[in-house]
mmCIF file of C-alpha atoms in Angstrom:
data_model
loop_
_atom_site.group_PDB
_atom_site.id
_atom_site.type_symbol
_atom_site.label_atom_id
_atom_site.label_comp_id
_atom_site.label_asym_id
_atom_site.label_seq_id
_atom_site.Cartn_x
_atom_site.Cartn_y
_atom_site.Cartn_z
ATOM 1 C CA MET T 1339 -1.972 22.921 -18.828
ATOM 2 C CA PRO T 1340 1.302 23.514 -20.685
ATOM 3 C CA TYR T 1341 4.283 21.844 -19.058
ATOM 4 C CA VAL T 1342 7.979 21.293 -19.763
ATOM 5 C CA ASP T 1343 8.865 17.725 -20.840
ATOM 6 C CA ARG T 1344 12.145 15.879 -20.366
ATOM 7 C CA GLN T 1345 13.506 17.438 -23.576
ATOM 8 C CA ASN T 1346 12.856 20.922 -22.163
ATOM 9 C CA ARG T 1347 9.983 21.587 -24.564
ATOM 10 C CA ILE T 1348 6.640 23.137 -23.675
ATOM 11 C CA CYS T 1349 3.843 20.622 -24.319
ATOM 12 C CA GLY T 1350 0.161 19.997 -23.751
ATOM 13 C CA PHE T 1351 -3.206 19.129 -25.280
ATOM 14 C CA LEU T 1352 -5.333 21.639 -27.186
ATOM 15 C CA ASP T 1353 -8.211 21.483 -29.666
ATOM 16 C CA ILE T 1354 -7.527 23.004 -33.066
ATOM 17 C CA GLU T 1355 -9.676 23.915 -36.039
ATOM 18 C CA GLU T 1356 -7.494 22.246 -38.657
ATOM 19 C CA ASN T 1357 -9.781 23.108 -41.573
ATOM 20 C CA GLU T 1358 -10.256 26.859 -41.630
ATOM 21 C CA ASN T 1359 -13.787 28.096 -40.867
ATOM 22 C CA SER T 1360 -15.043 24.516 -40.496
ATOM 23 C CA GLY T 1361 -16.076 25.007 -36.880
ATOM 24 C CA LYS T 1362 -14.853 21.492 -36.128
ATOM 25 C CA PHE T 1363 -12.195 21.263 -33.412
ATOM 26 C CA LEU T 1364 -10.004 18.186 -33.032
ATOM 27 C CA ARG T 1365 -7.917 17.299 -29.987
ATOM 28 C CA ARG T 1366 -4.195 17.272 -30.653
ATOM 29 C CA TYR T 1367 -0.956 17.176 -28.689
ATOM 30 C CA PHE T 1368 1.126 20.329 -29.178
ATOM 31 C CA ILE T 1369 4.859 20.823 -28.719
ATOM 32 C CA LEU T 1370 6.438 24.278 -28.598
ATOM 33 C CA ASP T 1371 10.090 23.783 -29.515
ATOM 34 C CA THR T 1372 12.007 27.066 -29.625
ATOM 35 C CA ARG T 1373 15.261 25.326 -30.495
ATOM 36 C CA GLU T 1374 13.677 24.106 -33.705
ATOM 37 C CA ASP T 1375 11.755 27.389 -34.073
ATOM 38 C CA SER T 1376 8.480 25.528 -34.488
ATOM 39 C CA PHE T 1377 5.053 24.877 -32.999
ATOM 40 C CA VAL T 1378 3.971 21.348 -34.024
ATOM 41 C CA TRP T 1379 1.086 19.055 -33.165
ATOM 42 C CA TYR T 1380 0.479 15.289 -33.259
ATOM 43 C CA MET T 1381 -2.495 12.967 -33.010
ATOM 44 C CA ASP T 1382 -1.313 12.079 -29.492
ATOM 45 C CA ASN T 1383 1.750 12.381 -27.307
ATOM 46 C CA PRO T 1384 4.613 11.006 -29.447
ATOM 47 C CA GLN T 1385 5.574 8.840 -26.493
ATOM 48 C CA ASN T 1386 2.305 7.001 -27.069
ATOM 49 C CA LEU T 1387 2.621 6.747 -30.852
ATOM 50 C CA PRO T 1388 4.632 4.229 -32.883
ATOM 51 C CA SER T 1389 8.231 5.197 -33.467
ATOM 52 C CA GLY T 1390 8.599 7.501 -36.454
ATOM 53 C CA SER T 1391 4.983 8.697 -36.469
ATOM 54 C CA SER T 1392 4.665 11.897 -38.438
ATOM 55 C CA ARG T 1393 3.206 15.096 -37.066
ATOM 56 C CA VAL T 1394 -0.200 16.390 -38.126
ATOM 57 C CA GLY T 1395 0.781 20.029 -38.550
ATOM 58 C CA ALA T 1396 3.479 22.611 -37.859
ATOM 59 C CA ILE T 1397 3.998 26.374 -37.874
ATOM 60 C CA LYS T 1398 7.297 28.217 -37.778
ATOM 61 C CA LEU T 1399 7.441 30.614 -34.855
ATOM 62 C CA THR T 1400 8.795 33.341 -37.111
ATOM 63 C CA TYR T 1401 5.546 33.169 -39.128
ATOM 64 C CA ILE T 1402 3.362 33.811 -36.070
ATOM 65 C CA SER T 1403 2.791 37.519 -35.525
ATOM 66 C CA LYS T 1404 0.452 37.488 -32.545
ATOM 67 C CA VAL T 1405 -1.550 35.200 -30.261
ATOM 68 C CA SER T 1406 -4.645 36.568 -28.546
ATOM 69 C CA ASP T 1407 -7.976 35.728 -26.890
ATOM 70 C CA ALA T 1408 -10.686 34.922 -29.472
ATOM 71 C CA THR T 1409 -13.726 34.549 -27.225
ATOM 72 C CA LYS T 1410 -15.530 37.388 -28.999
ATOM 73 C CA LEU T 1411 -14.568 36.135 -32.459
ATOM 74 C CA ARG T 1412 -15.838 32.630 -31.729
ATOM 75 C CA PRO T 1413 -18.506 32.937 -29.013
ATOM 76 C CA LYS T 1414 -19.640 29.326 -29.516
ATOM 77 C CA ALA T 1415 -16.106 27.994 -28.994
ATOM 78 C CA GLU T 1416 -15.341 28.062 -25.270
ATOM 79 C CA PHE T 1417 -11.858 29.148 -24.119
ATOM 80 C CA CYS T 1418 -10.811 29.947 -27.673
ATOM 81 C CA PHE T 1419 -7.696 31.850 -28.789
ATOM 82 C CA VAL T 1420 -6.249 32.632 -32.199
ATOM 83 C CA MET T 1421 -2.800 32.568 -33.774
ATOM 84 C CA ASN T 1422 -2.163 34.963 -36.673
ATOM 85 C CA ALA T 1423 0.267 33.256 -39.022
ATOM 86 C CA GLY T 1424 0.719 34.914 -42.396
ATOM 87 C CA MET T 1425 -2.550 34.922 -44.320
ATOM 88 C CA ARG T 1426 -4.301 32.464 -42.025
ATOM 89 C CA LYS T 1427 -5.739 32.475 -38.544
ATOM 90 C CA TYR T 1428 -5.480 29.308 -36.465
ATOM 91 C CA PHE T 1429 -8.219 28.964 -33.829
ATOM 92 C CA LEU T 1430 -7.523 26.776 -30.808
ATOM 93 C CA GLN T 1431 -9.429 25.793 -27.690
ATOM 94 C CA ALA T 1432 -7.879 25.481 -24.242
ATOM 95 C CA ASN T 1433 -9.147 23.290 -21.417
ATOM 96 C CA ASP T 1434 -10.200 26.198 -19.233
ATOM 97 C CA GLN T 1435 -9.648 29.932 -18.806
ATOM 98 C CA GLN T 1436 -6.377 29.547 -16.951
ATOM 99 C CA ASP T 1437 -5.088 27.156 -19.592
ATOM 100 C CA LEU T 1438 -6.017 29.718 -22.254
ATOM 101 C CA VAL T 1439 -4.106 32.524 -20.509
ATOM 102 C CA GLU T 1440 -1.002 30.397 -20.007
ATOM 103 C CA TRP T 1441 -0.874 29.230 -23.634
ATOM 104 C CA VAL T 1442 -1.307 32.791 -24.948
ATOM 105 C CA ASN T 1443 1.479 34.071 -22.686
ATOM 106 C CA VAL T 1444 3.818 31.186 -23.493
ATOM 107 C CA LEU T 1445 3.348 31.505 -27.260
ATOM 108 C CA ASN T 1446 3.745 35.276 -27.284
ATOM 109 C CA LYS T 1447 6.864 35.006 -25.170
ATOM 110 C CA ALA T 1448 8.290 32.324 -27.462
ATOM 111 C CA ILE T 1449 7.575 34.486 -30.536
ATOM 112 C CA LYS T 1450 9.257 37.485 -28.959
ATOM 113 C CA ILE T 1451 12.288 35.505 -27.806
ATOM 114 C CA THR T 1452 12.608 33.837 -31.201
ATOM 115 C CA LYS T 1453 12.656 37.177 -32.981
ATOM 116 C CA GLU T 1454 15.187 38.562 -30.529
ATOM 117 C CA ALA T 1455 17.304 35.440 -30.933
ATOM 118 C CA ASN T 1456 17.284 35.822 -34.697
ATOM 119 C CA GLU T 1457 18.420 39.407 -34.326
ATOM 120 C CA CYS T 1458 20.842 39.105 -31.431
ATOM 121 C CA GLY T 1459 21.611 35.370 -31.293
ATOM 122 C CA GLU T 1460 20.368 35.087 -27.740
ATOM 123 C CA SER T 1461 19.269 31.761 -26.282
ATOM 124 C CA VAL T 1462 15.801 30.911 -25.117
ATOM 125 C CA ASP T 1463 14.875 30.882 -21.461
ATOM 126 C CA ARG T 1464 11.842 28.799 -20.584
ATOM 127 C CA ASN T 1465 12.399 28.397 -16.869
ATOM 128 C CA ASN T 1466 9.765 30.970 -15.932
ATOM 129 C CA LEU T 1467 6.833 28.913 -17.097
ATOM 130 C CA LYS T 1468 4.125 29.090 -14.447
ATOM 131 C CA ARG T 1469 2.355 25.844 -13.725
ATOM 132 C CA SER T 1470 -1.169 25.666 -12.438
ATOM 133 C CA GLN T 1471 -1.992 23.664 -9.320
ATOM 134 C CA SER T 1472 -5.492 22.825 -10.499
ATOM 135 C CA HIS T 1473 -6.832 21.559 -13.762
ATOM 136 C CA VAL T 1474 -10.370 21.158 -15.069
ATOM 137 C CA PRO T 1475 -10.548 18.383 -17.684
ATOM 138 C CA TYR T 1476 -11.825 19.468 -21.069
ATOM 139 C CA PHE T 1477 -13.910 16.323 -21.367
ATOM 140 C CA THR T 1478 -16.801 16.494 -18.940
ATOM 141 C CA PRO T 1479 -17.276 13.076 -17.335
ATOM 142 C CA LYS T 1480 -20.590 11.365 -17.773
ATOM 143 C CA PRO T 1481 -21.834 10.629 -14.254
ATOM 144 C CA HIS T 1482 -23.282 7.244 -13.416
ATOM 145 C CA SER T 1483 -26.510 7.056 -11.478
ATOM 146 C CA ASP T 1484 -25.367 4.293 -9.121
ATOM 147 C CA SER T 1485 -22.257 5.932 -7.670
ATOM 148 C CA ALA T 1486 -20.768 9.378 -7.202
ATOM 149 C CA ILE T 1487 -17.937 10.210 -9.586
ATOM 150 C CA ILE T 1488 -14.932 11.715 -7.826
ATOM 151 C CA LYS T 1489 -12.707 12.311 -10.860
ATOM 152 C CA ALA T 1490 -12.685 11.438 -14.557
ATOM 153 C CA GLY T 1491 -10.550 12.187 -17.584
ATOM 154 C CA TYR T 1492 -8.262 10.825 -20.262
ATOM 155 C CA CYS T 1493 -4.910 9.232 -19.463
ATOM 156 C CA VAL T 1494 -2.587 6.852 -21.268
ATOM 157 C CA LYS T 1495 -1.941 3.410 -19.795
ATOM 158 C CA GLN T 1496 0.436 0.572 -20.539
ATOM 159 C CA GLY T 1497 -0.978 -2.760 -21.685
ATOM 160 C CA ALA T 1498 -0.416 -5.868 -19.582
ATOM 161 C CA VAL T 1499 0.769 -8.194 -22.379
ATOM 162 C CA MET T 1500 1.936 -6.168 -25.382
ATOM 163 C CA LYS T 1501 3.280 -3.320 -23.209
ATOM 164 C CA ASN T 1502 1.861 -0.816 -25.675
ATOM 165 C CA TRP T 1503 0.406 2.520 -24.595
ATOM 166 C CA LYS T 1504 -3.200 3.455 -25.304
ATOM 167 C CA ARG T 1505 -5.343 6.427 -24.366
ATOM 168 C CA ARG T 1506 -8.188 5.488 -22.080
ATOM 169 C CA TYR T 1507 -10.936 7.332 -20.240
ATOM 170 C CA PHE T 1508 -10.454 6.850 -16.490
ATOM 171 C CA GLN T 1509 -13.219 7.203 -13.953
ATOM 172 C CA LEU T 1510 -12.842 7.177 -10.163
ATOM 173 C CA ASP T 1511 -15.754 6.660 -7.791
ATOM 174 C CA GLU T 1512 -16.047 5.854 -4.088
ATOM 175 C CA ASN T 1513 -15.173 2.163 -4.437
ATOM 176 C CA THR T 1514 -13.425 1.607 -7.776
ATOM 177 C CA ILE T 1515 -11.289 3.111 -10.488
ATOM 178 C CA GLY T 1516 -12.086 1.935 -14.006
ATOM 179 C CA TYR T 1517 -11.092 2.809 -17.537
ATOM 180 C CA PHE T 1518 -13.118 2.906 -20.761
ATOM 181 C CA LYS T 1519 -12.234 3.014 -24.412
ATOM 182 C CA SER T 1520 -13.771 6.512 -24.532
ATOM 183 C CA GLU T 1521 -16.080 8.719 -22.490
ATOM 184 C CA LEU T 1522 -18.974 7.567 -24.701
ATOM 185 C CA GLU T 1523 -18.655 3.923 -23.653
ATOM 186 C CA LYS T 1524 -20.959 2.595 -20.933
ATOM 187 C CA GLU T 1525 -19.097 -0.613 -20.101
ATOM 188 C CA PRO T 1526 -15.550 -0.274 -18.721
ATOM 189 C CA LEU T 1527 -12.683 -2.291 -20.097
ATOM 190 C CA ARG T 1528 -11.590 -3.008 -16.558
ATOM 191 C CA VAL T 1529 -12.539 -2.062 -13.014
ATOM 192 C CA ILE T 1530 -10.007 -1.960 -10.166
ATOM 193 C CA PRO T 1531 -11.521 -2.201 -6.647
ATOM 194 C CA LEU T 1532 -9.935 0.341 -4.334
ATOM 195 C CA LYS T 1533 -9.690 -2.285 -1.592
ATOM 196 C CA GLU T 1534 -7.091 -4.069 -3.755
ATOM 197 C CA VAL T 1535 -4.973 -0.938 -4.271
ATOM 198 C CA HIS T 1536 -1.935 -0.823 -1.975
ATOM 199 C CA LYS T 1537 -0.632 2.593 -3.006
ATOM 200 C CA VAL T 1538 -0.708 5.251 -5.721
ATOM 201 C CA GLN T 1539 2.432 7.255 -6.351
ATOM 202 C CA GLU T 1540 4.591 8.950 -8.930
ATOM 203 C CA CYS T 1541 6.417 6.288 -10.912
ATOM 204 C CA LYS T 1542 10.073 5.881 -10.010
ATOM 205 C CA GLN T 1543 10.784 4.241 -13.382
ATOM 206 C CA SER T 1544 9.600 7.195 -15.465
ATOM 207 C CA ASP T 1545 13.158 7.854 -16.652
ATOM 208 C CA ILE T 1546 13.621 4.224 -17.680
ATOM 209 C CA MET T 1547 10.290 4.185 -19.508
ATOM 210 C CA MET T 1548 10.992 7.615 -21.027
ATOM 211 C CA ARG T 1549 7.564 8.869 -19.961
ATOM 212 C CA ASP T 1550 6.543 12.232 -18.555
ATOM 213 C CA ASN T 1551 3.864 12.612 -15.878
ATOM 214 C CA LEU T 1552 3.864 8.891 -15.133
ATOM 215 C CA PHE T 1553 2.290 7.427 -11.993
ATOM 216 C CA GLU T 1554 1.583 3.887 -10.851
ATOM 217 C CA ILE T 1555 -1.364 2.145 -9.224
ATOM 218 C CA VAL T 1556 -0.003 -0.803 -7.245
ATOM 219 C CA THR T 1557 -2.414 -3.687 -6.587
ATOM 220 C CA THR T 1558 -2.008 -7.221 -5.297
ATOM 221 C CA SER T 1559 -1.821 -8.794 -8.740
ATOM 222 C CA ARG T 1560 -0.448 -6.020 -10.958
ATOM 223 C CA THR T 1561 1.072 -2.553 -11.150
ATOM 224 C CA PHE T 1562 -0.778 -0.226 -13.555
ATOM 225 C CA TYR T 1563 1.392 2.415 -15.225
ATOM 226 C CA VAL T 1564 -0.639 5.496 -16.152
ATOM 227 C CA GLN T 1565 0.530 8.665 -17.906
ATOM 228 C CA ALA T 1566 -1.313 11.949 -17.350
ATOM 229 C CA ASP T 1567 -1.321 14.874 -19.753
ATOM 230 C CA SER T 1568 0.495 17.214 -17.371
ATOM 231 C CA PRO T 1569 2.290 17.215 -14.003
ATOM 232 C CA GLU T 1570 -0.706 18.916 -12.412
ATOM 233 C CA GLU T 1571 -3.057 16.266 -13.726
ATOM 234 C CA MET T 1572 -0.741 13.494 -12.506
ATOM 235 C CA HIS T 1573 -0.665 14.893 -8.952
ATOM 236 C CA SER T 1574 -4.411 15.462 -9.112
ATOM 237 C CA TRP T 1575 -5.023 11.780 -9.920
ATOM 238 C CA ILE T 1576 -2.657 10.599 -7.181
ATOM 239 C CA LYS T 1577 -4.368 12.823 -4.621
ATOM 240 C CA ALA T 1578 -7.871 11.838 -5.729
ATOM 241 C CA VAL T 1579 -7.242 8.068 -5.693
ATOM 242 C CA SER T 1580 -5.362 8.200 -2.381
ATOM 243 C CA GLY T 1581 -8.162 10.234 -0.824
ATOM 244 C CA ALA T 1582 -10.802 7.786 -2.059
ATOM 245 C CA ILE T 1583 -8.863 4.876 -0.539
ATOM 246 C CA VAL T 1584 -8.626 6.608 2.838
ATOM 247 C CA ALA T 1585 -12.324 7.529 2.740
ATOM 248 C CA GLN T 1586 -13.306 3.941 1.956
ATOM 249 C CA ARG T 1587 -11.164 2.230 4.569
ATOM 250 C CA GLY T 1588 -11.782 4.764 7.306
ATOM 251 C CA PRO T 1589 -9.428 5.480 10.216
ATOM 252 C CA GLY T 1590 -6.520 3.081 10.523
ATOM 253 C CA ARG T 1591 -7.013 0.217 12.938
ATOM 254 C CA SER T 1592 -4.192 -0.973 15.106
ATOM 255 C CA ALA T 1593 -3.018 -4.417 14.089
ATOM 256 C CA THR T 1594 -1.586 -5.081 17.537
ATOM 257 C CA ALA T 1595 -4.962 -4.443 19.123
ATOM 258 C CA GLU T 1596 -6.584 -7.073 16.951
ATOM 259 C CA HIS T 1597 -4.032 -9.731 17.789
ATOM 260 C CA SER T 1598 -3.626 -8.933 21.496
ATOM 261 C CA THR T 1599 -5.334 -11.155 24.070
ATOM 262 C CA CYS T 1600 -7.846 -9.565 26.443
ATOM 263 C CA PRO T 1601 -7.306 -9.882 30.256
ATOM 264 C CA THR T 1602 -10.177 -12.377 30.660
ATOM 265 C CA GLU T 1603 -8.715 -14.618 27.995
ATOM 266 C CA ALA T 1604 -5.321 -14.302 29.633
ATOM 267 C CA LYS T 1605 -6.751 -15.474 32.976
ATOM 268 C CA HIS T 1606 -8.452 -18.441 31.345
ATOM 269 C CA THR T 1607 -5.195 -19.260 29.624
ATOM 270 C CA LEU T 1608 -3.196 -19.101 32.844
ATOM 271 C CA ARG T 1609 -5.618 -21.219 34.913
ATOM 272 C CA PRO T 1610 -4.979 -24.506 33.046
ATOM 273 C CA ALA T 1611 -1.275 -23.816 33.272
ATOM 274 C CA ARG T 1612 -1.462 -23.297 37.032
ATOM 275 C CA ALA T 1613 -3.629 -26.395 37.432
ATOM 276 C CA ALA T 1614 -1.156 -28.421 35.428
ATOM 277 C CA ALA T 1615 1.704 -27.069 37.533
ATOM 278 C CA ALA T 1616 -0.148 -27.902 40.749
ATOM 279 C CA SER T 1617 -0.942 -31.397 39.489
ATOM 280 C CA HIS T 1618 2.691 -31.908 38.555
ATOM 281 C CA SER T 1619 3.808 -30.670 41.971
ATOM 282 C CA THR T 1620 1.380 -33.048 43.757
ATOM 283 C CA ALA T 1621 2.519 -35.972 41.646
ATOM 284 C CA SER T 1622 6.155 -35.136 42.348
ATOM 285 C CA ARG T 1623 5.442 -34.913 46.087
ATOM 286 C CA SER T 1624 3.651 -38.282 46.045
ATOM 287 C CA ASN T 1625 6.503 -39.896 44.161
ATOM 288 C CA SER T 1626 8.920 -38.437 46.697
ATOM 289 C CA LEU T 1627 6.932 -39.833 49.633
ATOM 290 C CA VAL T 1628 6.726 -43.263 48.036
ATOM 291 C CA SER T 1629 10.445 -43.287 47.405
ATOM 292 C CA SER T 1630 11.145 -42.148 50.973
ATOM 293 C CA PHE T 1631 8.874 -44.866 52.383
ATOM 294 C CA ALA T 1632 10.580 -47.518 50.267
ATOM 295 C CA LEU T 1633 14.000 -46.427 51.482
ATOM 296 C CA GLU T 1634 12.866 -46.441 55.127
ATOM 297 C CA LYS T 1635 11.366 -49.936 54.754
ATOM 298 C CA ARG T 1636 14.561 -51.209 53.189
ATOM 299 C CA GLY T 1637 16.622 -49.731 56.019
ATOM 300 C CA PHE T 1638 14.310 -51.374 58.512
ATOM 301 C CA HIS T 1639 14.822 -54.820 57.014
ATOM 302 C CA GLU T 1640 18.580 -54.353 56.947
ATOM 303 C CA SER T 1641 18.676 -53.298 60.616
ATOM 304 C CA LEU T 1642 16.303 -56.068 61.639
ATOM 305 C CA ALA T 1643 18.539 -58.708 60.127
ATOM 306 C CA LYS T 1644 21.282 -57.740 62.595
ATOM 307 C CA VAL T 1645 19.083 -58.065 65.704
ATOM 308 C CA LYS T 1646 19.591 -61.274 67.799
ATOM 309 C CA PRO T 1647 16.614 -63.528 68.524
ATOM 310 C CA GLY T 1648 15.063 -63.000 71.952
ATOM 311 C CA SER T 1649 15.907 -59.313 72.125
ATOM 312 C CA PHE T 1650 12.276 -58.251 71.736
ATOM 313 C CA LYS T 1651 9.805 -58.025 74.553
ATOM 314 C CA VAL T 1652 6.120 -57.875 73.792
ATOM 315 C CA GLN T 1653 3.925 -55.962 76.189
ATOM 316 C CA THR T 1654 0.227 -56.276 76.741
ATOM 317 C CA LEU T 1655 -1.613 -53.524 74.987
ATOM 318 C CA SER T 1656 -4.208 -51.396 76.616
ATOM 319 C CA ALA T 1657 -7.430 -50.764 74.815
ATOM 320 C CA ARG T 1658 -6.777 -47.122 74.230
ATOM 321 C CA GLU T 1659 -3.067 -47.177 73.394
ATOM 322 C CA PRO T 1660 -2.161 -47.751 69.755
ATOM 323 C CA ALA T 1661 -0.121 -50.829 69.062
ATOM 324 C CA SER T 1662 2.419 -48.920 67.011
ATOM 325 C CA LYS T 1663 3.494 -46.774 69.984
ATOM 326 C CA VAL T 1664 3.870 -49.789 72.296
ATOM 327 C CA ALA T 1665 5.950 -51.554 69.683
ATOM 328 C CA GLU T 1666 8.102 -48.452 69.290
ATOM 329 C CA ARG T 1667 8.801 -48.264 73.048
ATOM 330 C CA ALA T 1668 9.537 -51.986 73.199
ATOM 331 C CA LEU T 1669 12.116 -51.762 70.495
ATOM 332 C CA LEU T 1670 13.794 -48.711 71.946
ATOM 333 C CA LYS T 1671 13.823 -49.976 75.667
ATOM 334 C CA PRO T 1672 16.630 -52.434 76.626
ATOM 335 C CA LEU T 1673 15.757 -55.743 78.398
ATOM 336 C CA SER T 1674 17.749 -54.988 81.548
ATOM 337 C CA LYS T 1675 20.219 -52.495 82.886
ATOM 338 C CA ASN T 1676 22.982 -55.123 83.150
ATOM 339 C CA SER T 1677 22.574 -56.455 79.669
ATOM 340 C CA PRO T 1678 24.741 -54.966 76.935
ATOM 341 C CA GLN T 1679 23.265 -51.910 75.300
ATOM 342 C CA GLU T 1680 22.098 -52.422 71.721
ATOM 343 C CA LYS T 1681 21.748 -49.684 69.303
ATOM 344 C CA PRO T 1682 18.162 -48.495 68.959
ATOM 345 C CA CYS T 1683 16.377 -49.797 65.920
ATOM 346 C CA ASP T 1684 13.833 -48.204 63.715
ATOM 347 C CA PRO T 1685 10.130 -48.517 64.706
ATOM 348 C CA VAL T 1686 8.658 -51.968 64.059
ATOM 349 C CA ASP T 1687 5.207 -52.580 62.717
ATOM 350 C CA LEU T 1688 3.823 -55.750 64.326
ATOM 351 C CA ASP T 1689 1.352 -56.166 61.558
ATOM 352 C CA ASP T 1690 4.137 -56.827 59.092
ATOM 353 C CA ALA T 1691 3.989 -60.569 58.299
ATOM 354 C CA SER T 1692 7.593 -60.624 57.112
ATOM 355 C CA LEU T 1693 9.046 -60.113 60.638
ATOM 356 C CA PRO T 1694 10.953 -63.104 62.143
ATOM 357 C CA VAL T 1695 9.350 -65.015 65.028
ATOM 358 C CA SER T 1696 11.077 -64.339 68.364
ATOM 359 C CA ASP T 1697 10.980 -66.080 71.760
ATOM 360 C CA VAL T 1698 8.325 -64.630 74.051
#
C-alpha cells in the first residue's frame, strides 16, 4: 500500500512493465515526490541500497495526463493500471484491488495538484492519504506440508555482522519464523523458534537507523531488525508473530503458584522444626535441673561443715517408711527442749559416703 515516508513522500512497491508491450513485469520501489515534480522508481527501497545508487526510471508529473484502471486492457495482468505519459503508456500492477485504487487516486491527485501549483503556485497537500488496515502480499507464499503457514512475505532485514540490509522472504508458522533468500528457496537461511522470542514491537531506534516501517524481534541471543514495505505490513507482522507466540505458549501461568509451597509440604516442614524446638527445650530443662541439683548439693556440704559432731540422732527405721523421710525428720528435730536451738539444715541423704561420722 502507498505510505508517506519520513521525507513526506508517497512510497510503495509496484510491478512495472519497463519494456513496452513486453508483458514482463518487474517489481520496483516507487517514490512519488511532488516537490521534485517526479514519479521515480528504484530496484529496491533506497534505504536498502548502497549510498548513491541510481534510480531505474522516472517520469515528470507534468508529462502524465491520466492514470486509470487497465484491467480490461490487460486481462492477464491482475490489478493492472496504466499511466498515459506523452506518447507512451506505462502499465503497472498493484498488490491487490485496494492497492490499485489507492495508487490511481494518489497519482491523479498529485497530477492535478502539480498542474494547479504550476498555474497558481500553490503548495502540495498530502495529508489526506488514506491508509489501508489490511494488506494482501503480492507474492503468494508457498505452503509447506509439515506445518501451517500463518503469514509470509518479503521484508528487509539487517545482517548480524556487516550490518547491511538485504531483502528476504519471511515465513511464519505455528512454532517458528524463518527467512529465505527468495520464495523459491526450500531451505531457510535461518529459523527462529518462537519459544525464544521475548517480544515483537515497533522499533524505537527507527529514527536513528533512518528506516521506515521498522520493527524488531527480540530473542535471548539477538535482536532482529526487520523493515516492512509499509506501515500496514509492519503492524500486520507484529500482530501475526505476537499472536503465534500467545497461541503456542497458551494461557499465562502464575509464577508465584509454581514456587509456592503446598499446605502438606508446609506441615512436613514445620514438624522437624517443632521437634527440634521440643528437643532443645527438653535439653535446656535437663541442664537446668542438673545445675539446680549441683547448687543444692554444694549448699548442703557448706551447711554440713558448720554442724557440730554429736548433733545427729539416728532412729530405727520401720520397714515401710523410707529412709530419706526419717533422716529428714532427724535433721530437723532438735535433741532436747533445753538444748540450744540450731538452725534447720537441708535434708541429708544417709547413703552419701562423703558424710562425716558422728557419735551414736
